[in-house]
Coordinates of N, CA and C in Angstrom, one line a residue:
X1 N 13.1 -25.7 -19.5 CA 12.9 -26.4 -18.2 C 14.1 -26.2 -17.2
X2 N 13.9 -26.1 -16.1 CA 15.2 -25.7 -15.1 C 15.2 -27.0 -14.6
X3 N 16.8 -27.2 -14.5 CA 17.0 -28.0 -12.9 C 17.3 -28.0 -12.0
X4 N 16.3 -28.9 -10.9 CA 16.0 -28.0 -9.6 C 16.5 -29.6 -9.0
X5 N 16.9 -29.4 -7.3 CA 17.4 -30.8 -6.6 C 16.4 -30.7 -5.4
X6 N 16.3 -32.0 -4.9 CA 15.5 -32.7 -4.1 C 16.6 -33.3 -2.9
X7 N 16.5 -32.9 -2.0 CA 16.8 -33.7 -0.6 C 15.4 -34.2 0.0
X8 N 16.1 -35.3 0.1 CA 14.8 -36.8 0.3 C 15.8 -37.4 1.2
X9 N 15.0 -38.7 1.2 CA 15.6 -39.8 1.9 C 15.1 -39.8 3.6
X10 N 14.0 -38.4 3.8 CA 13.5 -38.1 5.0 C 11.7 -38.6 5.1
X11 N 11.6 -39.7 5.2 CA 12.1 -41.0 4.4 C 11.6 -41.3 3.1
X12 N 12.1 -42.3 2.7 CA 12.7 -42.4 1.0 C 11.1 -42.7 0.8
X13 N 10.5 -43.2 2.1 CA 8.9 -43.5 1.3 C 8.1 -42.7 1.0
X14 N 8.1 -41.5 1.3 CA 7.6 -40.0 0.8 C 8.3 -39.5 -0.3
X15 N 9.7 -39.8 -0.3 CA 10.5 -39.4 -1.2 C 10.2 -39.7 -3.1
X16 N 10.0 -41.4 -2.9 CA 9.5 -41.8 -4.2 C 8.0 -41.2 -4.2
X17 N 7.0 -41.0 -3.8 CA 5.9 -40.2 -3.7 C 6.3 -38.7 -4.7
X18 N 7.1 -38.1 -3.8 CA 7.4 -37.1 -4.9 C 7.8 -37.1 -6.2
X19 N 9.2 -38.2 -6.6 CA 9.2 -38.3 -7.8 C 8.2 -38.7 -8.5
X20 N 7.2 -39.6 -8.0 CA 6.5 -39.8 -9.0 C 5.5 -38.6 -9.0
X21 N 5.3 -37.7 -8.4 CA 4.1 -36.7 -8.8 C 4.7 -35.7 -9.3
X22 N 6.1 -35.2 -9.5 CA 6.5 -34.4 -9.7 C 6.6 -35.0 -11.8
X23 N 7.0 -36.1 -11.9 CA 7.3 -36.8 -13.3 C 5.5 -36.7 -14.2
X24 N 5.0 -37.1 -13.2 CA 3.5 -37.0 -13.7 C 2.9 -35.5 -14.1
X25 N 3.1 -35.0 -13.4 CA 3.0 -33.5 -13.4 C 3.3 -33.1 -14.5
X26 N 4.7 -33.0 -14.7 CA 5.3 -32.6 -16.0 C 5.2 -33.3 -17.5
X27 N 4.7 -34.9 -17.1 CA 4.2 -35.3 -18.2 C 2.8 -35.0 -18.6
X28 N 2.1 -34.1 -17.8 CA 0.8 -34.0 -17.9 C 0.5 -33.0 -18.6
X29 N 2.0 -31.9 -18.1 CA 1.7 -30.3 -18.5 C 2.2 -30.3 -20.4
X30 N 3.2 -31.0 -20.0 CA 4.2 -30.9 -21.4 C 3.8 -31.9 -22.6
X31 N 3.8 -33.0 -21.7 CA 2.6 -34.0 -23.2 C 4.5 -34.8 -23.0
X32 N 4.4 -35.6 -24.5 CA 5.3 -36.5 -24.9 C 6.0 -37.8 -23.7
X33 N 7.4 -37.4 -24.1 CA 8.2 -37.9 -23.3 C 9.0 -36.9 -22.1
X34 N 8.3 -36.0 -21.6 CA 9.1 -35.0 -20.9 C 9.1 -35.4 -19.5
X35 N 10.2 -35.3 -18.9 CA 10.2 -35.3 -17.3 C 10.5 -34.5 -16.4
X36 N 11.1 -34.5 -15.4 CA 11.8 -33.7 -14.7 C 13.1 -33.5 -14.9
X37 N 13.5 -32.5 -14.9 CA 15.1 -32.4 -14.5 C 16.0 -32.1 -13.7
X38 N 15.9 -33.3 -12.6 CA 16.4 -33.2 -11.2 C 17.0 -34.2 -10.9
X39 N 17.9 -33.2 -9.7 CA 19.2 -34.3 -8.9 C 18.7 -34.8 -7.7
X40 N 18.4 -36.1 -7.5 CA 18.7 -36.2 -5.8 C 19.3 -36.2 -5.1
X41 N 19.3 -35.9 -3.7 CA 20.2 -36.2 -3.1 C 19.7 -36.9 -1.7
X42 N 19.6 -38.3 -1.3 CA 18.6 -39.0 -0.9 C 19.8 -39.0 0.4
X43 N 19.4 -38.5 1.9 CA 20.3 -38.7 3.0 C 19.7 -40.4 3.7
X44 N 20.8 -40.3 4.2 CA 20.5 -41.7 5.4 C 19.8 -41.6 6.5
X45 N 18.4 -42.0 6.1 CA 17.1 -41.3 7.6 C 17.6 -41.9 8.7
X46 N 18.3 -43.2 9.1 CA 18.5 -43.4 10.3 C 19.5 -42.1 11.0
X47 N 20.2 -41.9 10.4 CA 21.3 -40.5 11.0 C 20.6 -39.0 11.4
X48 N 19.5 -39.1 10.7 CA 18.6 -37.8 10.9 C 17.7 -38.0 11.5
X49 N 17.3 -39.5 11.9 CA 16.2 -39.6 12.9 C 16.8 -39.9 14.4
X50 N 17.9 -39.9 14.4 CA 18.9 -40.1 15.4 C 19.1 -38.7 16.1
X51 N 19.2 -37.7 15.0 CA 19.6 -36.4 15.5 C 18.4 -35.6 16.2
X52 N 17.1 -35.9 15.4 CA 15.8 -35.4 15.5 C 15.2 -36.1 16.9
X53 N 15.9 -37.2 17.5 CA 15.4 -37.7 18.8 C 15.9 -37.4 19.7
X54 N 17.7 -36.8 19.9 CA 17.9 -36.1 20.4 C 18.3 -34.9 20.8
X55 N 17.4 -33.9 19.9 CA 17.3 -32.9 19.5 C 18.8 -31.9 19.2
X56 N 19.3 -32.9 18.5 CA 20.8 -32.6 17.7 C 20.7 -31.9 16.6
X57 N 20.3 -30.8 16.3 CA 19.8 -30.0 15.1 C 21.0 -29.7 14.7
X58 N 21.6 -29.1 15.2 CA 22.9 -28.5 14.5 C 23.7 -29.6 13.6
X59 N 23.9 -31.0 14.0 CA 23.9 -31.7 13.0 C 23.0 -32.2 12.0
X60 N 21.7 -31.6 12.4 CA 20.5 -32.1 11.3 C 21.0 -30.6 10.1
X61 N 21.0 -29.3 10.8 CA 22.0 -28.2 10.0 C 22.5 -28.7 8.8
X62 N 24.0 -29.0 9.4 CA 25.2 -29.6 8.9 C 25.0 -30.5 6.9
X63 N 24.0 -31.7 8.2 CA 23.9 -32.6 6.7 C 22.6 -32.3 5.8
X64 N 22.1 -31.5 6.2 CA 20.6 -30.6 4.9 C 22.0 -29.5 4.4
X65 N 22.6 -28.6 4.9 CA 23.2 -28.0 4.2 C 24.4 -29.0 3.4
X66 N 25.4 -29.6 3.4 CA 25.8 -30.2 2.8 C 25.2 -30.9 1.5
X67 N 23.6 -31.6 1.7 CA 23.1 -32.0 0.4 C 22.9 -30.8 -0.5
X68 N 22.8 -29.8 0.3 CA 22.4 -28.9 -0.8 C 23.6 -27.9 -1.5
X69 N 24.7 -28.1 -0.5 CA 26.0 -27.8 -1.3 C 25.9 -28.7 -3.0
X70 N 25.6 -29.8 -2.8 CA 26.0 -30.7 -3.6 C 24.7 -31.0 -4.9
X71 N 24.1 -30.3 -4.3 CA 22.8 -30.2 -5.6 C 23.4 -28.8 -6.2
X72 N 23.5 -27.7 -5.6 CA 23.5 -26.2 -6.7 C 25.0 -26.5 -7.0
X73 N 26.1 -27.6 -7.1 CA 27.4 -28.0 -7.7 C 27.1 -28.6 -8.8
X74 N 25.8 -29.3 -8.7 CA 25.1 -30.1 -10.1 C 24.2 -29.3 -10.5
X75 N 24.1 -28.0 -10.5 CA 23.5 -26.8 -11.6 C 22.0 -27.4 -11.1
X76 N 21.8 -27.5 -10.0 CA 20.6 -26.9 -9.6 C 20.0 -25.5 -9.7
X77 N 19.1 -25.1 -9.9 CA 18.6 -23.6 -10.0 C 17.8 -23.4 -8.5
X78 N 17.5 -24.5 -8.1 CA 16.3 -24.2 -6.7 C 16.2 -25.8 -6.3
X79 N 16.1 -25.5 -4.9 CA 16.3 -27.0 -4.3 C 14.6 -27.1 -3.8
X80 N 14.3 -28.4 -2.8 CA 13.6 -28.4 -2.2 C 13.6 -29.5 -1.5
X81 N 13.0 -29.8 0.3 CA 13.4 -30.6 1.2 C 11.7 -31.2 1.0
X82 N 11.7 -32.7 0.6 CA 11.2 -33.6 1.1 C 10.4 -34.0 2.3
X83 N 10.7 -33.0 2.7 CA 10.2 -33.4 4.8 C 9.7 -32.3 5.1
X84 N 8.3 -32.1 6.0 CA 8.3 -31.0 6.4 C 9.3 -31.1 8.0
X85 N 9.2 -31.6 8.7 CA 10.0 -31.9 9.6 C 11.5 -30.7 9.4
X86 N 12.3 -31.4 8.8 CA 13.8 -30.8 8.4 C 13.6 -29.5 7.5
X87 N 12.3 -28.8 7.3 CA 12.3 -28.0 7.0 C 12.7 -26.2 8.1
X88 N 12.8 -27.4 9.2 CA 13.6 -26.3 10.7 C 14.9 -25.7 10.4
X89 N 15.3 -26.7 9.4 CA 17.1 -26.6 9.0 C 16.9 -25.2 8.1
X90 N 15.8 -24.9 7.6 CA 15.6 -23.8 6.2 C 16.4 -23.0 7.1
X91 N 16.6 -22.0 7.8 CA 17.2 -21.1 7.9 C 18.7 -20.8 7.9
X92 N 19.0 -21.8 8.4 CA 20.9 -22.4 8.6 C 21.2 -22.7 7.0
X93 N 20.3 -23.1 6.3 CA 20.6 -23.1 5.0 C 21.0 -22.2 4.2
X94 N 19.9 -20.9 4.3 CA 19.3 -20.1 3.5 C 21.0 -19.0 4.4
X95 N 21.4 -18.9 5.3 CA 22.3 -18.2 5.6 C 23.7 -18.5 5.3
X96 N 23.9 -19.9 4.7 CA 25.2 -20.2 4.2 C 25.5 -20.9 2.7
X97 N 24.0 -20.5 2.4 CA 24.1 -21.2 0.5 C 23.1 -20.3 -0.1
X98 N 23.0 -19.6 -1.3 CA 22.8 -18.8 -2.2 C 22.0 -19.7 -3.2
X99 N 20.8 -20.2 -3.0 CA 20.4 -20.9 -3.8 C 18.2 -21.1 -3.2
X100 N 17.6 -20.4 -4.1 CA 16.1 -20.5 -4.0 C 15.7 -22.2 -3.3
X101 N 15.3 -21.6 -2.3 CA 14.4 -22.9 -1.7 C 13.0 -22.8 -1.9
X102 N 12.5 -23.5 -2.6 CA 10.5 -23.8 -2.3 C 9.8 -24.2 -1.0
X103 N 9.6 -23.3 -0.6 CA 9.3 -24.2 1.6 C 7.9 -24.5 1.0
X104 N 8.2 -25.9 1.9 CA 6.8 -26.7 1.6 C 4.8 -26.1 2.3
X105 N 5.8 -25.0 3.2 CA 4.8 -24.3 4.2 C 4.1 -22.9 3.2
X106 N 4.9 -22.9 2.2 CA 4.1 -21.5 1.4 C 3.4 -22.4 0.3
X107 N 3.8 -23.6 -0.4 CA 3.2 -24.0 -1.5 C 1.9 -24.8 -1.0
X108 N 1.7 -24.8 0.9 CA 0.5 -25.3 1.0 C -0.4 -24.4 1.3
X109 N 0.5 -23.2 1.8 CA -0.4 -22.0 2.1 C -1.6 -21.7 0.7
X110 N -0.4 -21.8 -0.2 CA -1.1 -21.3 -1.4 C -2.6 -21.8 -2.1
X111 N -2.5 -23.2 -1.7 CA -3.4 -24.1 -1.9 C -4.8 -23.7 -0.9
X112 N -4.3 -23.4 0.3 CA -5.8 -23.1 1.5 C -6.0 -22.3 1.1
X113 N -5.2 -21.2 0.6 CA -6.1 -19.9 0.3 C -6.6 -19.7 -0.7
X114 N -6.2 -20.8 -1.6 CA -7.6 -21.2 -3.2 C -8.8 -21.5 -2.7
X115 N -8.8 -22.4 -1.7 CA -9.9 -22.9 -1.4 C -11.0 -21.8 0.0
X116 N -10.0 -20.7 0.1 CA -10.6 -20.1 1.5 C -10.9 -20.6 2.6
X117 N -9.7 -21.5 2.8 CA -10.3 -21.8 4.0 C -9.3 -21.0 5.2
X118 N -9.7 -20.3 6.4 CA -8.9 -19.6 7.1 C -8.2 -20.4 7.9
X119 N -8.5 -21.6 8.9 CA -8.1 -22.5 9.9 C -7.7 -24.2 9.1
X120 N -6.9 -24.0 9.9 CA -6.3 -25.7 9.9 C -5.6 -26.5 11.0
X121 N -6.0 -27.8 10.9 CA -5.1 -28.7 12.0 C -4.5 -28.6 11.4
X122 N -2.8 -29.2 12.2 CA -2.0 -29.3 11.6 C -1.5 -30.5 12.6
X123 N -1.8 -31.7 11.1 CA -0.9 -33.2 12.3 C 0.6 -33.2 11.0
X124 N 1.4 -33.7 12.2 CA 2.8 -33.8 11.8 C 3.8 -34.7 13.3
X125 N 5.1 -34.9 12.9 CA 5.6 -34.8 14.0 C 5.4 -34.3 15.4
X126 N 5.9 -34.6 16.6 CA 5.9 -33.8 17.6 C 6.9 -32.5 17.6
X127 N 7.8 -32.5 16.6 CA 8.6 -30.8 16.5 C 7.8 -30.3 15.4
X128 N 7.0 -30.9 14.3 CA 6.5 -29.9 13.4 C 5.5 -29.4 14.2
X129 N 4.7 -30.0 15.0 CA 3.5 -29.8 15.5 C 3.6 -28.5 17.2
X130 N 4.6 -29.1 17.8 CA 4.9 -28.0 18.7 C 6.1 -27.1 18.4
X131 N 6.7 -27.0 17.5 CA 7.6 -25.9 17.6 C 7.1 -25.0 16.5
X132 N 7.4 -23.6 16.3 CA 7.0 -22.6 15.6 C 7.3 -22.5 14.1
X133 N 8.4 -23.4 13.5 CA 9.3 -23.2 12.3 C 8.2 -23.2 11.1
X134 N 7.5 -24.0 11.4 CA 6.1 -24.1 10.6 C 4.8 -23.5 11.1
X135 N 4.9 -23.4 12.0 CA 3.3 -23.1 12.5 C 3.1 -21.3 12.2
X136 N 4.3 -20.6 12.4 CA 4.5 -19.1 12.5 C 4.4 -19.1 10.9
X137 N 5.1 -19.7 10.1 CA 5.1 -19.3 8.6 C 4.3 -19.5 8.1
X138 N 3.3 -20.6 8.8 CA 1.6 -20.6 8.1 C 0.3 -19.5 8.5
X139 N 1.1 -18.9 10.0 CA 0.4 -17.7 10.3 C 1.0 -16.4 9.8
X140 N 1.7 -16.5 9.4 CA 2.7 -15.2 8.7 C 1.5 -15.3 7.1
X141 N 1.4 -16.4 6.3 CA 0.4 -16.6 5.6 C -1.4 -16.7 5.8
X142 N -1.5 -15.9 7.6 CA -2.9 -15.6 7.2 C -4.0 -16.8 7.7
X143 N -3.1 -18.0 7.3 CA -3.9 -19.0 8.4 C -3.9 -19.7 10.0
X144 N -4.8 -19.7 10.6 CA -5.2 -19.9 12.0 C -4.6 -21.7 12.2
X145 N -3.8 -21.4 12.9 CA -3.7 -23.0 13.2 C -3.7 -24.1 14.1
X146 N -4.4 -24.9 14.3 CA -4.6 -25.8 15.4 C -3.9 -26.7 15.3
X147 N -3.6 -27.7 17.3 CA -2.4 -28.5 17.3 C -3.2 -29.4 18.3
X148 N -3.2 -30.6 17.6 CA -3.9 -31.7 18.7 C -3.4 -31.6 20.0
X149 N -4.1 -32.2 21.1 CA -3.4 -31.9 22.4 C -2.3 -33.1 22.7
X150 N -1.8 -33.1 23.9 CA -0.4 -33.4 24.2 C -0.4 -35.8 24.1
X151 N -1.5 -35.6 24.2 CA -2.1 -37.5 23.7 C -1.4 -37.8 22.3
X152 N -2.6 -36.8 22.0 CA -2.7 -37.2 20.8 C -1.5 -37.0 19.6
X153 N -0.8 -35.8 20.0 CA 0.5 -35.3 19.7 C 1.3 -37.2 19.5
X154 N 1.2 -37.4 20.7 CA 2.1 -38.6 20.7 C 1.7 -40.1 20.0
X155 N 0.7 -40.1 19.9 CA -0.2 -41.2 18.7 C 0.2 -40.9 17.3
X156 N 0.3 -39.6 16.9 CA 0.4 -39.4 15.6 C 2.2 -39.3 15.1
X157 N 2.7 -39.0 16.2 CA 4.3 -39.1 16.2 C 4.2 -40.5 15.9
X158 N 4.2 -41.6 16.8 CA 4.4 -42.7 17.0 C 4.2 -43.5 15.7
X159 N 2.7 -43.8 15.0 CA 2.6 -43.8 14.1 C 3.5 -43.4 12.8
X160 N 3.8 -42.4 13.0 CA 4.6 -41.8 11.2 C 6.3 -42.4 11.8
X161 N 6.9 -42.3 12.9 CA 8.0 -43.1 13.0 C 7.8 -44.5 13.0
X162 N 7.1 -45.1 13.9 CA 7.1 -46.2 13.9 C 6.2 -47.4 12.9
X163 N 6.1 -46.7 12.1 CA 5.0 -47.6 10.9 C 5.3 -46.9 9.5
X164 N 4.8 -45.8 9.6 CA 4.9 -44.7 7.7 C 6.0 -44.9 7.3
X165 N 7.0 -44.5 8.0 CA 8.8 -44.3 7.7 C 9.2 -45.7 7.5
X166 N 8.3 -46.7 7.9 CA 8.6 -48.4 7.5 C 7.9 -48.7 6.5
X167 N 7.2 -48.0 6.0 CA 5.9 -48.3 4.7 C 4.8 -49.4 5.3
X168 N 4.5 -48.8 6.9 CA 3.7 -50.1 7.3 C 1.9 -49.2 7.4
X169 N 0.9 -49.5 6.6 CA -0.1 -49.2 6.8 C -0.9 -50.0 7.7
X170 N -1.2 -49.2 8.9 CA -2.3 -50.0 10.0 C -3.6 -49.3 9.7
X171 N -4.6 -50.2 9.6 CA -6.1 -49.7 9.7 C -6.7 -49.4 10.9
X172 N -6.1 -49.5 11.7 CA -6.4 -48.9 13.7 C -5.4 -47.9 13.2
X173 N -4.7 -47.1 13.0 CA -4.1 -46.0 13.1 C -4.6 -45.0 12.6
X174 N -5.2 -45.5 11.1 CA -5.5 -45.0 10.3 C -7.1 -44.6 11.2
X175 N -7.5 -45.2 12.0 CA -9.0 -45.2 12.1 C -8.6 -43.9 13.7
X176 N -7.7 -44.2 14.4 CA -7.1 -43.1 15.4 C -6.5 -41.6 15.0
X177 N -6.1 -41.5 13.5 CA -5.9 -40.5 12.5 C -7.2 -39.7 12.6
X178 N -7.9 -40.6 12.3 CA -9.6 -39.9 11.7 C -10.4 -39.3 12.9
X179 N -10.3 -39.9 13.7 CA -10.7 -39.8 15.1 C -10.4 -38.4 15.3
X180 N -9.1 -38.4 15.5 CA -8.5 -36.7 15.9 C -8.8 -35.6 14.8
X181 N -8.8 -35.9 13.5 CA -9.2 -35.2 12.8 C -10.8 -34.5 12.9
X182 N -12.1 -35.6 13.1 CA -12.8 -35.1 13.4 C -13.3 -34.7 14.4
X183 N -12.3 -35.0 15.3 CA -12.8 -34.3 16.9 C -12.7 -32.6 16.4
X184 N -11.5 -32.4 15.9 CA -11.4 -30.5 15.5 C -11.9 -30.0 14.2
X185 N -12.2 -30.9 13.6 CA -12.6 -30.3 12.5 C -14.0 -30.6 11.9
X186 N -14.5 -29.2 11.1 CA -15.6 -29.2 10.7 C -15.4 -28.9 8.7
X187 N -16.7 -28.7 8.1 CA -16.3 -28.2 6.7 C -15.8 -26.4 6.6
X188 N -15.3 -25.9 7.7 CA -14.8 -24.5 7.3 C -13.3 -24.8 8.0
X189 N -13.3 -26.4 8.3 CA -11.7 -25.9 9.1 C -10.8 -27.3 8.2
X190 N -10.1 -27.0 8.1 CA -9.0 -28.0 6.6 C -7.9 -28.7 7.9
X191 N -7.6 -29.8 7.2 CA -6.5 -30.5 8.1 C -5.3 -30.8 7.1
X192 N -4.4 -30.1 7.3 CA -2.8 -30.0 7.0 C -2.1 -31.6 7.2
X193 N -2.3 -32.6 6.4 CA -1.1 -33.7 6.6 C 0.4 -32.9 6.6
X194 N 1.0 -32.6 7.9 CA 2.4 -31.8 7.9 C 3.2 -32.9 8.0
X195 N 3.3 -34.2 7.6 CA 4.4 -35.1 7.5 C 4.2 -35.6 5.9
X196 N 5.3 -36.0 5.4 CA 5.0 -36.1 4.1 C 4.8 -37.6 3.6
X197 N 5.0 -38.4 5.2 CA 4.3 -39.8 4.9 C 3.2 -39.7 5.8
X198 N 2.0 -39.0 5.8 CA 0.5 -39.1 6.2 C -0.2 -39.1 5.2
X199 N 0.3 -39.0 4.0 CA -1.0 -38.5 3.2 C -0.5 -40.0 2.3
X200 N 0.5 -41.2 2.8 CA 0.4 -43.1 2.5 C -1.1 -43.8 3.5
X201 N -1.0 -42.8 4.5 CA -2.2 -43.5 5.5 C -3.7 -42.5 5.3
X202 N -3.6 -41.3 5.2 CA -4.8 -40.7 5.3 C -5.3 -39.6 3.7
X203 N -5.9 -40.1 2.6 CA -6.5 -39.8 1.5 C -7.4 -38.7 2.1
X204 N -7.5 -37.8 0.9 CA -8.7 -37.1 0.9 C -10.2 -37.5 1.1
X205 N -10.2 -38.8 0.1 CA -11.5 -39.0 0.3 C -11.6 -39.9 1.3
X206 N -11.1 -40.0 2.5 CA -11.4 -40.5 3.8 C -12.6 -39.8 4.7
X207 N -12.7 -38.4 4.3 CA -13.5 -38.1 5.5 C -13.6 -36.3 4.7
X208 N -14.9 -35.8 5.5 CA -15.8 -35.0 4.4 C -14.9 -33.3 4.9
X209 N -14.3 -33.3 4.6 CA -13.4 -31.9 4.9 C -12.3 -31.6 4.0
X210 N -12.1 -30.4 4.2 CA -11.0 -30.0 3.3 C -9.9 -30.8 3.8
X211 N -8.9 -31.1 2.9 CA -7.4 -32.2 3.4 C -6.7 -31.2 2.1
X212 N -5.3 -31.0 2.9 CA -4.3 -30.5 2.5 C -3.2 -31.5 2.6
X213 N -2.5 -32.4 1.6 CA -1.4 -32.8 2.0 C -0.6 -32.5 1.3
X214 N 0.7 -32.0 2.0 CA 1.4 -31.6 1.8 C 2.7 -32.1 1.0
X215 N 2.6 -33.3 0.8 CA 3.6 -34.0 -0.2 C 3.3 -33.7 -1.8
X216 N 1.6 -33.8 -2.0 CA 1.3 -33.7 -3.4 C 1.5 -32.1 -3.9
X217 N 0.8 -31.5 -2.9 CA 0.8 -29.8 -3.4 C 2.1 -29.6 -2.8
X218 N 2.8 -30.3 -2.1 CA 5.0 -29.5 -2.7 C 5.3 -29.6 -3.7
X219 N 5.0 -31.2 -4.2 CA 5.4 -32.0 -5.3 C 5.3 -31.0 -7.0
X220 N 3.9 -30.9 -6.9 CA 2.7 -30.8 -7.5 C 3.6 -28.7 -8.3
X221 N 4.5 -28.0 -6.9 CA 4.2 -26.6 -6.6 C 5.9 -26.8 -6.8
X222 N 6.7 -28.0 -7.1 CA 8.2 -28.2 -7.0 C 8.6 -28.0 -9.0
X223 N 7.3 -29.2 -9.4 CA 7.0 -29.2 -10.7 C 6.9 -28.1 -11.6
X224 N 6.1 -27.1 -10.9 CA 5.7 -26.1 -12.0 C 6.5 -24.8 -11.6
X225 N 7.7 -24.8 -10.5 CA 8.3 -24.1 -11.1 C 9.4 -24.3 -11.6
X226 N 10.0 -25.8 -12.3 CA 11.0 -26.2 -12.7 C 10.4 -26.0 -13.7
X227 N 9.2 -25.7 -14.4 CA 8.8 -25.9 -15.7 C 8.6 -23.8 -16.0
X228 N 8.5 -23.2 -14.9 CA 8.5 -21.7 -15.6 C 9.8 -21.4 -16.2

């Protein structure tokens, strides 16, 4: 089994999400008492949601690479970031640390293209959802991707800051979630949860379409390569 490190703490409430599906996983695959063999390194979300509102990346940079200095010092073999959000930082990373990242945008690719599906929404943030860092690497992978319009953009932000990232589940949110979902989507078009606390408010079996969320298939895709 390898060990691999986790930057979390983007926020911690998706974060334990992952540990627990990553622990289950591996107890599922391996049988007994086996778990994972991983470091955290859980940052302080107020400091990164501070930088991410003022579009201060170079310090969002800074402190994603620093965690990950400090995971491959604890004999990490391959990291992986918790958020798809701070997944913008992947490149600033990947240019000043020598150490296999799992991007959460290929381990979900992998999953649409099990299922054939060619299109997807993609709700997330307002930077996951309008900027390219994700949207180009899921079309570099082949799939077509849709982006709520500029409303709704702002409903679905509001929500995952102001409620998910607090562990607060509203049933009007959850019911304005659904809303946008089935405005764009049909059974040949899949909706991407691109924040990794959407899939606390919105389940698969909510509504009759393909659902990708992206916390369990990272988790799920973080697990089995610590176990190759």
């Amino acid at each position: 089994m390898k060990r691999f490190g986790l930057i979390g703490g983007m926020s911690w409430e998706s974060t334990k999400e992952y540990y627990n599906i990553i622990n289950e996983r591996i107890r599922h695959i391996k049988g007994g008492h086996h778990s994972a063999d991983c470091v955290l390194c859980s940052i302080n979300f107020n400091e990164i949601e501070s930088t991410i509102k003022k579009g201060e990346w170079e310090r969002s940079n800074e402190l994603l690479l620093e965690a990950a200095i400090i995971l491959k010092n604890s004999k990490a073999e391959f990291i992986a970031i918790c958020s798809n959000t701070m997944h913008k930082c992947v490149p600033f990373i990947e240019e000043n640390i020598n150490i296999p990242i799992i991007h959460i945008v290929d381990s979900t690719s992998k999953e649409i293209k099990r299922k054939e599906i060619k299109k997807a929404l993609l709700l997330g943030t307002k930077f996951t959802m309008n900027e390219d860092f994700n949207k180009k690497r899921f079309e570099m992978n082949d799939i077509n991707i849709i982006i709520p319009n500029e409303r709704e953009q702002e409903i679905i932000d509001t929500v995952i800051f102001d409620e998910l990232c607090k562990g607060i589940i509203n049933e009007e949110s959850k019911k304005r979630y659904l809303d946008i979902i089935e405005k764009y989507c049909d059974l040949n078009t899949g909706v991407i949860l691109g924040c990794t606390e959407i899939g606390l408010l919105i389940k698969e079996t909510d509504i009759n379409i393909p659902v990708f969320d992206t916390t369990i298939i990272h988790a799920k895709d973080i697990a089995d390569q610590g176990l190759l």
